């Protein structure tokens, strides 16, 4: 029904956080990737892109199944109080699970990227 809403909210908040982190890194002069590190703003960018991409695909899927329409109330689940309650329950359960899974995959990706980057830079320094 509207499980993608939570991904949109989290992606929006993290977009603002990412801009703040990027400004702070710029002020400190640590925007460039250091010897064994990828900047946090870049890592947050990966997460934001993953969240926006997932939300977009889910939105397309919900349009395809007729759960999102071009006229108010736009979400068909908001047509009755019972459906709205079920929609809110879905957002809080399924949406939270989706965001948690995306964040877990992102965390694994960040750890792997840091290790790969550290290996590349240490090999380059040895050569």
Tab-separated table of C-alpha atoms in Angstrom:
chain	number	residue	atom	x	y	z
A	1	UNK	CA	0.000	0.000	0.000
A	2	UNK	CA	2.462	2.678	1.100
A	3	UNK	CA	5.513	0.912	2.518
A	4	UNK	CA	7.734	3.108	0.323
A	5	UNK	CA	6.759	6.208	2.330
A	6	UNK	CA	9.180	5.374	5.130
A	7	UNK	CA	12.050	4.995	2.656
A	8	UNK	CA	11.191	8.402	1.197
A	9	UNK	CA	11.168	10.038	4.633
A	10	UNK	CA	14.467	8.443	5.689
A	11	UNK	CA	16.091	9.290	2.333
A	12	UNK	CA	14.956	12.900	2.652
A	13	UNK	CA	16.317	13.250	6.182
A	14	UNK	CA	19.598	11.589	5.235
A	15	UNK	CA	19.942	13.870	2.202
A	16	UNK	CA	19.927	16.853	4.556
A	17	UNK	CA	22.345	15.104	6.950
A	18	UNK	CA	24.655	14.276	4.027
A	19	UNK	CA	24.791	17.928	2.975
A	20	UNK	CA	25.675	18.922	6.539
A	21	UNK	CA	28.403	16.293	6.744
A	22	UNK	CA	29.778	17.387	3.365
A	23	UNK	CA	29.938	21.015	4.522
A	24	UNK	CA	31.662	19.975	7.741
A	25	UNK	CA	34.184	17.866	5.811
A	26	UNK	CA	34.788	20.763	3.440
A	27	UNK	CA	35.418	23.111	6.369
A	28	UNK	CA	37.874	20.645	7.908
A	29	UNK	CA	39.561	19.994	4.575
A	30	UNK	CA	38.843	16.254	4.707
A	31	UNK	CA	36.615	16.010	1.641
A	32	UNK	CA	39.223	14.117	-0.319
A	33	UNK	CA	39.602	10.426	0.335
A	34	UNK	CA	42.450	10.046	2.781
A	35	UNK	CA	45.045	7.275	2.803
A	36	UNK	CA	42.772	4.548	4.184
A	37	UNK	CA	39.367	6.197	4.239
A	38	UNK	CA	36.429	7.030	2.007
A	39	UNK	CA	34.643	10.204	3.114
A	40	UNK	CA	31.461	9.900	5.145
A	41	UNK	CA	29.587	12.172	2.782
A	42	UNK	CA	30.302	9.748	-0.061
A	43	UNK	CA	29.206	6.767	2.074
A	44	UNK	CA	26.010	8.560	3.077
A	45	UNK	CA	25.468	9.313	-0.605
A	46	UNK	CA	25.469	5.591	-1.313
A	47	UNK	CA	22.825	5.032	1.363
A	48	UNK	CA	20.682	7.914	0.150
A	49	UNK	CA	20.856	6.600	-3.426
A	50	UNK	CA	19.895	3.107	-2.285
A	51	UNK	CA	16.909	4.452	-0.343
A	52	UNK	CA	15.697	6.755	-3.143
A	53	UNK	CA	16.124	3.961	-5.699
A	54	UNK	CA	14.180	1.473	-3.603
A	55	UNK	CA	11.411	3.988	-2.938
A	56	UNK	CA	11.182	4.815	-6.643
A	57	UNK	CA	10.884	1.159	-7.655
A	58	UNK	CA	8.272	0.484	-4.980
A	59	UNK	CA	6.322	3.551	-6.079
A	60	UNK	CA	6.302	2.278	-9.680
A	61	UNK	CA	5.147	-1.144	-8.440
A	62	UNK	CA	2.308	0.415	-6.429
A	63	UNK	CA	1.233	2.506	-9.434
A	64	UNK	CA	1.276	-0.642	-11.565
A	65	UNK	CA	-1.042	-2.411	-9.122
A	66	UNK	CA	-3.415	0.559	-8.858
A	67	UNK	CA	-2.599	1.382	-5.221
A	68	UNK	CA	-1.447	4.901	-6.193
A	69	UNK	CA	-3.747	6.954	-8.404
A	70	UNK	CA	-3.559	10.378	-10.050
A	71	UNK	CA	-6.491	11.851	-8.102
A	72	UNK	CA	-6.983	12.577	-4.375
A	73	UNK	CA	-6.418	10.913	-1.958
A	74	UNK	CA	-3.684	9.456	-4.265
A	75	UNK	CA	-3.254	6.386	-2.048
A	76	UNK	CA	-6.250	4.085	-2.458
A	77	UNK	CA	-5.666	2.841	1.087
A	78	UNK	CA	-6.771	6.236	2.395
A	79	UNK	CA	-10.326	5.836	1.085
A	80	UNK	CA	-11.647	4.391	4.357
A	81	UNK	CA	-10.523	4.546	8.007
A	82	UNK	CA	-10.000	0.780	8.129
A	83	UNK	CA	-7.774	0.844	5.050
A	84	UNK	CA	-5.862	3.822	6.426
A	85	UNK	CA	-5.181	1.953	9.651
A	86	UNK	CA	-3.906	-1.049	7.672
A	87	UNK	CA	-1.728	1.285	5.572
A	88	UNK	CA	-0.164	2.888	8.652
A	89	UNK	CA	0.493	-0.574	10.099
A	90	UNK	CA	2.185	-1.578	6.824
A	91	UNK	CA	4.334	1.563	6.809
A	92	UNK	CA	5.464	0.903	10.370
A	93	UNK	CA	6.185	-2.801	9.898
A	94	UNK	CA	7.086	-3.514	6.265
A	95	UNK	CA	8.559	-0.061	5.653
A	96	UNK	CA	10.733	-0.290	8.772
A	97	UNK	CA	11.932	-3.747	7.783
A	98	UNK	CA	12.828	-2.507	4.291
A	99	UNK	CA	14.779	0.463	5.635
A	100	UNK	CA	16.561	-1.748	8.185
A	101	UNK	CA	17.547	-4.221	5.461
A	102	UNK	CA	18.834	-1.446	3.181
A	103	UNK	CA	20.871	0.048	6.050
A	104	UNK	CA	22.302	-3.395	6.916
A	105	UNK	CA	23.330	-4.011	3.295
A	106	UNK	CA	24.822	-0.503	3.145
A	107	UNK	CA	26.811	-1.110	6.358
A	108	UNK	CA	28.260	-4.327	4.926
A	109	UNK	CA	29.041	-2.480	1.707
A	110	UNK	CA	30.836	0.308	3.615
A	111	UNK	CA	32.972	-2.166	5.573
A	112	UNK	CA	33.922	-4.030	2.386
A	113	UNK	CA	34.658	-0.789	0.498
A	114	UNK	CA	36.872	0.488	3.336
A	115	UNK	CA	38.831	-2.769	3.384
A	116	UNK	CA	39.213	-2.790	-0.396
A	117	UNK	CA	40.281	0.864	-0.443
A	118	UNK	CA	42.795	0.293	2.351
A	119	UNK	CA	44.265	-2.692	0.470
A	120	UNK	CA	44.566	-0.678	-2.749
A	121	UNK	CA	46.250	2.269	-1.067
A	122	UNK	CA	48.649	0.082	0.910
A	123	UNK	CA	49.645	-1.752	-2.295
A	124	UNK	CA	50.127	1.572	-4.070
A	125	UNK	CA	52.342	2.839	-1.254
A	126	UNK	CA	54.473	-0.301	-1.395
A	127	UNK	CA	55.088	0.054	-5.117
